[in-house]
Amino acid sequence: AVLNPWDVMLCVSGTAIACENALVVAIICYSPALRTPMFVLVGSLATADLLAGLGLILNFVFQYVIRSETVSLLTVGFLVASFAASVSSLLAITVDRYLSLYNALTYYSERTVLCIHTMLAGAWGVSLCLGLLPVLGWNCLHDRTTCSIVRPLTKSNVTLLSASFFLIFLIMLHLYIEICKIVCRHAHQIALQQHFLTASHYVATKKGVSTLAIILGTFGASWLPFAIYCVVGDPDYPSVYTYATLLPATYNSMINPIIYAYRNQEIQRSMWVLFCGCFQAKVSFRSRSPSDV
């Protein structure tokens, strides 16, 4: 087959995704201190993105080395499950941040741990089911008229995936709006106690709200074009449209480690230990809670 530059870019993107998230997974597994619910969620996100990166690499290899309908189904199913788990993990992290602010006094309880583990089990279970659908027969290999812009997925299959994404995006949008309200309310309460709102409180509140906007904006900008095109696109359209919307969606898995892992000072400290073999005491780190954004 003639080498498609878009496939090469997807493979390069998958390689970068796999390397970034493999480091996060290694750090979390290596450091016993990173066993809190927050880091369990970050680890779930990194694992999902790592699998997505590996899936993009395998898809490239099998597309140009081993051309088989069975392998194509397995690869597409693997990618669907991985990206679904990534998006679901992002939702779980958003719920965790909301709970850490809304129920701050009872957050560090066994009930929270059970809730988070249940969320992750449900997220990975649903993602696995979505990934198995093409393999179990929901594909267009025997009826080309039902194909979507992502072969061999059917139009109804990608519509289901897009609808699920839109629902998750709306839930995250609602939760982040609630988080902003809580942050602003806390700042107002502090101002009432101190009789004025200090510049540091204003800056901290503005920074928190800006960070939340960047997180949600990055997520939406990465996935919304592809999700919308899955609904309105037609398989007869040029494939460049599919590639042009799919490639930015993969960038979300490339940005996730930067937003949710490498900015965290506990992970930064673990990286010092992992790569330097010792921790330099002169570098100051502050332990963060899930509500830190």
Tab-separated table of C-alpha atoms in Angstrom:
chain	number	residue	atom	x	y	z
A	1	ALA	CA	0.000	0.000	0.000
A	2	VAL	CA	1.077	3.557	-0.701
A	3	LEU	CA	2.230	5.245	2.500
A	4	ASN	CA	-0.301	7.833	3.617
A	5	PRO	CA	1.257	10.893	5.343
A	6	TRP	CA	-1.793	11.164	7.621
A	7	ASP	CA	-1.212	7.618	8.850
A	8	VAL	CA	2.415	8.506	9.516
A	9	MET	CA	1.339	11.528	11.588
A	10	LEU	CA	-1.095	9.378	13.559
A	11	CYS	CA	1.686	6.882	14.227
A	12	VAL	CA	4.049	9.646	15.359
A	13	SER	CA	1.294	11.031	17.575
A	14	GLY	CA	0.717	7.558	19.023
A	15	THR	CA	4.428	7.152	19.750
A	16	ALA	CA	4.561	10.471	21.612
A	17	ILE	CA	1.386	9.596	23.526
A	18	ALA	CA	2.728	6.187	24.514
A	19	CYS	CA	6.078	7.570	25.717
A	20	GLU	CA	4.545	10.406	27.751
A	21	ASN	CA	1.959	8.254	29.477
A	22	ALA	CA	4.271	5.290	30.012
A	23	LEU	CA	6.429	7.614	32.126
A	24	VAL	CA	3.401	8.682	34.183
A	25	VAL	CA	2.334	5.069	34.751
A	26	ALA	CA	5.901	4.123	35.736
A	27	ILE	CA	6.130	7.016	38.223
A	28	ILE	CA	2.811	6.172	39.863
A	29	CYS	CA	3.665	2.465	40.079
A	30	TYR	CA	7.185	3.217	41.339
A	31	SER	CA	6.149	5.602	44.111
A	32	PRO	CA	4.270	4.043	47.069
A	33	ALA	CA	3.246	7.543	48.196
A	34	LEU	CA	1.133	7.979	45.066
A	35	ARG	CA	-1.668	5.689	46.188
A	36	THR	CA	-4.321	8.282	46.972
A	37	PRO	CA	-7.631	8.325	45.053
A	38	MET	CA	-6.484	11.331	43.024
A	39	PHE	CA	-3.409	9.512	41.693
A	40	VAL	CA	-5.424	6.339	41.076
A	41	LEU	CA	-7.566	8.415	38.711
A	42	VAL	CA	-4.512	9.997	37.078
A	43	GLY	CA	-3.044	6.513	36.682
A	44	SER	CA	-6.255	5.312	35.044
A	45	LEU	CA	-6.139	8.226	32.594
A	46	ALA	CA	-2.471	7.626	31.814
A	47	THR	CA	-3.072	3.896	31.301
A	48	ALA	CA	-5.959	4.570	28.911
A	49	ASP	CA	-3.912	7.100	26.943
A	50	LEU	CA	-0.939	4.737	26.897
A	51	LEU	CA	-3.118	2.006	25.384
A	52	ALA	CA	-4.526	4.510	22.889
A	53	GLY	CA	-0.996	5.441	21.815
A	54	LEU	CA	-0.047	1.789	21.411
A	55	GLY	CA	-3.260	1.245	19.454
A	56	LEU	CA	-2.339	3.988	16.986
A	57	ILE	CA	1.079	2.400	16.480
A	58	LEU	CA	-0.397	-1.085	16.005
A	59	ASN	CA	-2.991	0.283	13.603
A	60	PHE	CA	-0.215	1.729	11.438
A	61	VAL	CA	1.815	-1.483	11.528
A	62	PHE	CA	-1.105	-3.767	10.725
A	63	GLN	CA	-2.405	-1.440	8.022
A	64	TYR	CA	0.846	-1.612	6.043
A	65	VAL	CA	2.269	-4.986	7.119
A	66	ILE	CA	-0.602	-7.321	7.994
A	67	ARG	CA	-3.728	-6.441	6.037
A	68	SER	CA	-6.608	-8.456	7.465
A	69	GLU	CA	-10.261	-7.755	8.222
A	70	THR	CA	-9.992	-9.569	11.547
A	71	VAL	CA	-6.929	-7.578	12.577
A	72	SER	CA	-8.644	-4.369	11.472
A	73	LEU	CA	-11.634	-5.126	13.697
A	74	LEU	CA	-9.411	-5.918	16.666
A	75	THR	CA	-7.346	-2.758	16.190
A	76	VAL	CA	-10.375	-0.486	15.811
A	77	GLY	CA	-12.045	-2.106	18.821
A	78	PHE	CA	-8.856	-1.625	20.846
A	79	LEU	CA	-8.704	2.057	19.885
A	80	VAL	CA	-12.391	2.624	20.663
A	81	ALA	CA	-12.021	1.016	24.095
A	82	SER	CA	-8.830	2.962	24.882
A	83	PHE	CA	-10.123	6.392	23.884
A	84	ALA	CA	-13.459	5.696	25.596
A	85	ALA	CA	-11.579	4.816	28.786
A	86	SER	CA	-9.538	8.025	28.443
A	87	VAL	CA	-12.636	10.218	28.124
A	88	SER	CA	-14.348	8.331	30.959
A	89	SER	CA	-11.307	8.790	33.193
A	90	LEU	CA	-11.410	12.532	32.495
A	91	LEU	CA	-15.034	12.542	33.655
A	92	ALA	CA	-14.066	10.603	36.794
A	93	ILE	CA	-11.315	13.141	37.556
A	94	THR	CA	-13.828	15.972	37.151
A	95	VAL	CA	-16.263	14.253	39.536
A	96	ASP	CA	-13.429	13.714	42.013
A	97	ARG	CA	-12.459	17.389	41.923
A	98	TYR	CA	-16.060	18.386	42.473
A	99	LEU	CA	-16.441	16.015	45.436
A	100	SER	CA	-13.174	17.235	46.988
A	101	LEU	CA	-14.658	20.733	47.119
A	102	TYR	CA	-18.319	19.978	47.731
A	103	ASN	CA	-17.658	17.373	50.446
A	104	ALA	CA	-14.284	18.608	51.664
A	105	LEU	CA	-14.784	17.401	55.274
A	106	THR	CA	-15.658	13.821	54.317
A	107	TYR	CA	-13.573	13.527	51.170
A	108	TYR	CA	-10.730	11.539	52.766
A	109	SER	CA	-12.984	8.701	53.883
A	110	GLU	CA	-13.337	5.082	52.847
A	111	ARG	CA	-16.610	5.983	51.177
A	112	THR	CA	-14.776	8.244	48.725
A	113	VAL	CA	-12.281	5.497	47.900
A	114	LEU	CA	-15.135	3.067	47.249
A	115	CYS	CA	-16.917	5.655	45.081
A	116	ILE	CA	-13.814	6.266	42.977
A	117	HIS	CA	-13.081	2.579	42.506
A	118	THR	CA	-16.704	2.018	41.497
A	119	MET	CA	-16.505	4.881	38.990
A	120	LEU	CA	-13.341	3.469	37.452
A	121	ALA	CA	-14.737	-0.064	37.285
A	122	GLY	CA	-17.845	1.244	35.543
A	123	ALA	CA	-15.837	3.455	33.180
A	124	TRP	CA	-13.498	0.662	32.087
A	125	GLY	CA	-16.371	-1.832	31.878
A	126	VAL	CA	-18.409	0.406	29.576
A	127	SER	CA	-15.311	1.242	27.503
A	128	LEU	CA	-14.510	-2.437	27.063
A	129	CYS	CA	-18.073	-3.135	25.936
A	130	LEU	CA	-17.898	-0.295	23.394
A	131	GLY	CA	-14.623	-1.685	22.074
A	132	LEU	CA	-16.046	-5.198	21.726
A	133	LEU	CA	-19.081	-4.118	19.703
A	134	PRO	CA	-17.253	-4.064	16.322
A	135	VAL	CA	-15.560	-7.385	17.072
A	136	LEU	CA	-18.845	-9.042	18.068
A	137	GLY	CA	-20.503	-8.142	14.779
A	138	TRP	CA	-21.510	-4.474	14.857
A	139	ASN	CA	-19.445	-3.597	11.788
A	140	CYS	CA	-19.938	-2.910	8.104
A	141	LEU	CA	-17.686	-5.576	6.622
A	142	HIS	CA	-20.646	-7.377	5.037
A	143	ASP	CA	-22.710	-4.289	4.201
A	144	ARG	CA	-20.693	-1.371	2.888
A	145	THR	CA	-23.756	0.889	2.755
A	146	THR	CA	-23.816	1.032	6.582
A	147	CYS	CA	-20.190	2.149	6.898
A	148	SER	CA	-19.326	5.355	8.693
A	149	ILE	CA	-16.412	7.708	8.155
A	150	VAL	CA	-14.368	5.312	10.310
A	151	ARG	CA	-14.393	1.919	8.653
A	152	PRO	CA	-15.314	-0.737	9.677
A	153	LEU	CA	-17.548	1.007	12.251
A	154	THR	CA	-21.183	1.475	11.264
A	155	LYS	CA	-22.971	4.827	11.209
A	156	SER	CA	-25.102	3.821	14.183
A	157	ASN	CA	-21.980	2.811	16.097
A	158	VAL	CA	-20.199	6.136	15.662
A	159	THR	CA	-23.468	7.958	16.395
A	160	LEU	CA	-23.645	6.122	19.719
A	161	LEU	CA	-20.021	7.015	20.480
A	162	SER	CA	-20.585	10.669	19.553
A	163	ALA	CA	-23.757	10.888	21.654
A	164	SER	CA	-21.856	9.411	24.619
A	165	PHE	CA	-19.119	12.006	24.166
A	166	PHE	CA	-21.594	14.891	23.994
A	167	LEU	CA	-23.234	13.655	27.207
A	168	ILE	CA	-19.874	13.390	29.002
A	169	PHE	CA	-18.850	16.835	27.748
A	170	LEU	CA	-22.085	18.395	29.048
A	171	ILE	CA	-21.658	16.702	32.436
A	172	MET	CA	-18.071	17.952	32.681
A	173	LEU	CA	-19.167	21.448	31.662
A	174	HIS	CA	-21.837	21.471	34.377
A	175	LEU	CA	-19.426	20.174	37.039
A	176	TYR	CA	-16.721	22.694	36.145
A	177	ILE	CA	-19.279	25.515	36.342
A	178	GLU	CA	-20.227	24.254	39.813
A	179	ILE	CA	-16.545	24.069	40.775
A	180	CYS	CA	-16.068	27.680	39.659
A	181	LYS	CA	-19.044	28.711	41.780
A	182	ILE	CA	-17.605	26.946	44.829
A	183	VAL	CA	-14.155	28.507	44.308
A	184	CYS	CA	-15.647	31.999	43.950
A	185	ARG	CA	-17.870	31.437	46.991
A	186	HIS	CA	-14.882	30.377	49.077
A	187	ALA	CA	-12.985	33.481	47.995
A	188	HIS	CA	-15.987	35.639	48.927
A	189	GLN	CA	-16.242	34.020	52.367
A	190	ILE	CA	-12.547	34.666	53.001
A	191	ALA	CA	-13.049	38.271	51.921
A	192	LEU	CA	-15.924	38.682	54.396
A	193	GLN	CA	-13.821	37.256	57.208
A	194	GLN	CA	-10.940	39.572	56.408
A	195	HIS	CA	-13.275	42.465	55.472
A	196	PHE	CA	-11.694	42.790	52.029
A	197	LEU	CA	-10.563	40.676	49.108
A	198	THR	CA	-6.783	40.729	48.931
A	199	ALA	CA	-4.908	40.771	45.662
A	200	SER	CA	-3.564	37.271	46.313
A	201	HIS	CA	-7.085	35.901	46.757
A	202	TYR	CA	-8.204	37.575	43.546
A	203	VAL	CA	-5.216	36.231	41.636
A	204	ALA	CA	-5.691	32.719	43.023
A	205	THR	CA	-9.401	32.713	42.153
A	206	LYS	CA	-8.753	34.054	38.653
A	207	LYS	CA	-5.995	31.501	38.115
A	208	GLY	CA	-8.218	28.642	39.259
A	209	VAL	CA	-11.073	29.655	36.981
A	210	SER	CA	-8.664	30.192	34.058
A	211	THR	CA	-7.138	26.747	34.579
A	212	LEU	CA	-10.555	25.116	34.560
A	213	ALA	CA	-11.401	26.960	31.339
A	214	ILE	CA	-8.152	25.766	29.742
A	215	ILE	CA	-8.816	22.152	30.799
A	216	LEU	CA	-12.350	22.083	29.435
A	217	GLY	CA	-11.420	24.153	26.374
A	218	THR	CA	-8.574	21.794	25.480
A	219	PHE	CA	-10.825	18.774	25.869
A	220	GLY	CA	-13.589	20.298	23.762
A	221	ALA	CA	-11.293	21.655	21.060
A	222	SER	CA	-9.645	18.243	20.700
A	223	TRP	CA	-12.709	16.016	20.528
A	224	LEU	CA	-15.683	18.141	19.425
A	225	PRO	CA	-14.672	18.468	15.718
A	226	PHE	CA	-14.290	14.703	15.344
A	227	ALA	CA	-17.463	13.921	17.330
A	228	ILE	CA	-19.495	16.352	15.212
A	229	TYR	CA	-18.025	15.072	11.947
A	230	CYS	CA	-18.880	11.487	12.971
A	231	VAL	CA	-22.538	12.542	13.019
A	232	VAL	CA	-22.685	14.767	9.935
A	233	GLY	CA	-19.942	13.169	7.828
A	234	ASP	CA	-20.481	10.697	5.019
A	235	PRO	CA	-18.134	7.846	4.034
A	236	ASP	CA	-18.127	9.180	0.468
A	237	TYR	CA	-16.470	12.395	1.621
A	238	PRO	CA	-12.694	12.646	1.111
A	239	SER	CA	-10.814	10.785	3.823
A	240	VAL	CA	-8.728	13.894	4.502
A	241	TYR	CA	-11.694	15.302	6.457
A	242	THR	CA	-11.669	12.297	8.769
A	243	TYR	CA	-7.921	12.532	9.309
A	244	ALA	CA	-8.066	16.295	9.859
A	245	THR	CA	-10.585	15.887	12.698
A	246	LEU	CA	-9.182	12.657	14.145
A	247	LEU	CA	-5.586	13.872	14.483
A	248	PRO	CA	-6.453	16.759	16.879
A	249	ALA	CA	-8.489	14.287	18.966
A	250	THR	CA	-5.331	12.266	19.567
A	251	TYR	CA	-3.583	15.408	20.801
A	252	ASN	CA	-5.842	15.368	23.859
A	253	SER	CA	-4.111	12.190	25.014
A	254	MET	CA	-0.791	13.949	24.420
A	255	ILE	CA	-1.798	16.977	26.496
A	256	ASN	CA	-3.412	15.038	29.365
A	257	PRO	CA	-0.115	14.059	31.054
A	258	ILE	CA	0.975	17.694	31.071
A	259	ILE	CA	-2.288	18.936	32.593
A	260	TYR	CA	-3.010	16.176	35.088
A	261	ALA	CA	0.399	14.674	35.910
A	262	TYR	CA	3.519	16.700	35.183
A	263	ARG	CA	2.085	19.871	36.771
A	264	ASN	CA	1.505	18.004	40.046
A	265	GLN	CA	4.315	18.588	42.521
A	266	GLU	CA	4.065	15.124	44.073
A	267	ILE	CA	4.735	13.596	40.670
A	268	GLN	CA	7.524	16.097	40.071
A	269	ARG	CA	9.151	14.977	43.317
A	270	SER	CA	8.759	11.321	42.319
A	271	MET	CA	10.424	12.121	39.002
A	272	TRP	CA	13.399	13.554	40.874
A	273	VAL	CA	13.637	10.339	42.874
A	274	LEU	CA	13.187	8.138	39.813
A	275	PHE	CA	15.721	9.855	37.573
A	276	CYS	CA	18.206	11.295	40.039
A	277	GLY	CA	18.177	8.516	42.597
A	278	CYS	CA	17.938	11.037	45.409
A	279	PHE	CA	15.786	13.974	46.352
A	280	GLN	CA	17.409	17.372	46.640
A	281	ALA	CA	16.083	18.872	49.847
A	282	LYS	CA	16.644	22.431	48.679
A	283	VAL	CA	13.791	22.001	46.165
A	284	SER	CA	10.517	22.802	47.910
A	285	PHE	CA	7.354	20.884	47.072
A	286	ARG	CA	3.850	21.353	48.389
A	287	SER	CA	1.425	18.475	48.592
A	288	ARG	CA	-1.653	19.136	46.492
A	289	SER	CA	-5.217	18.060	46.975
A	290	PRO	CA	-7.517	17.032	44.144
A	291	SER	CA	-9.204	20.413	44.289
A	292	ASP	CA	-5.986	22.177	43.257
A	293	VAL	CA	-6.334	23.144	39.605
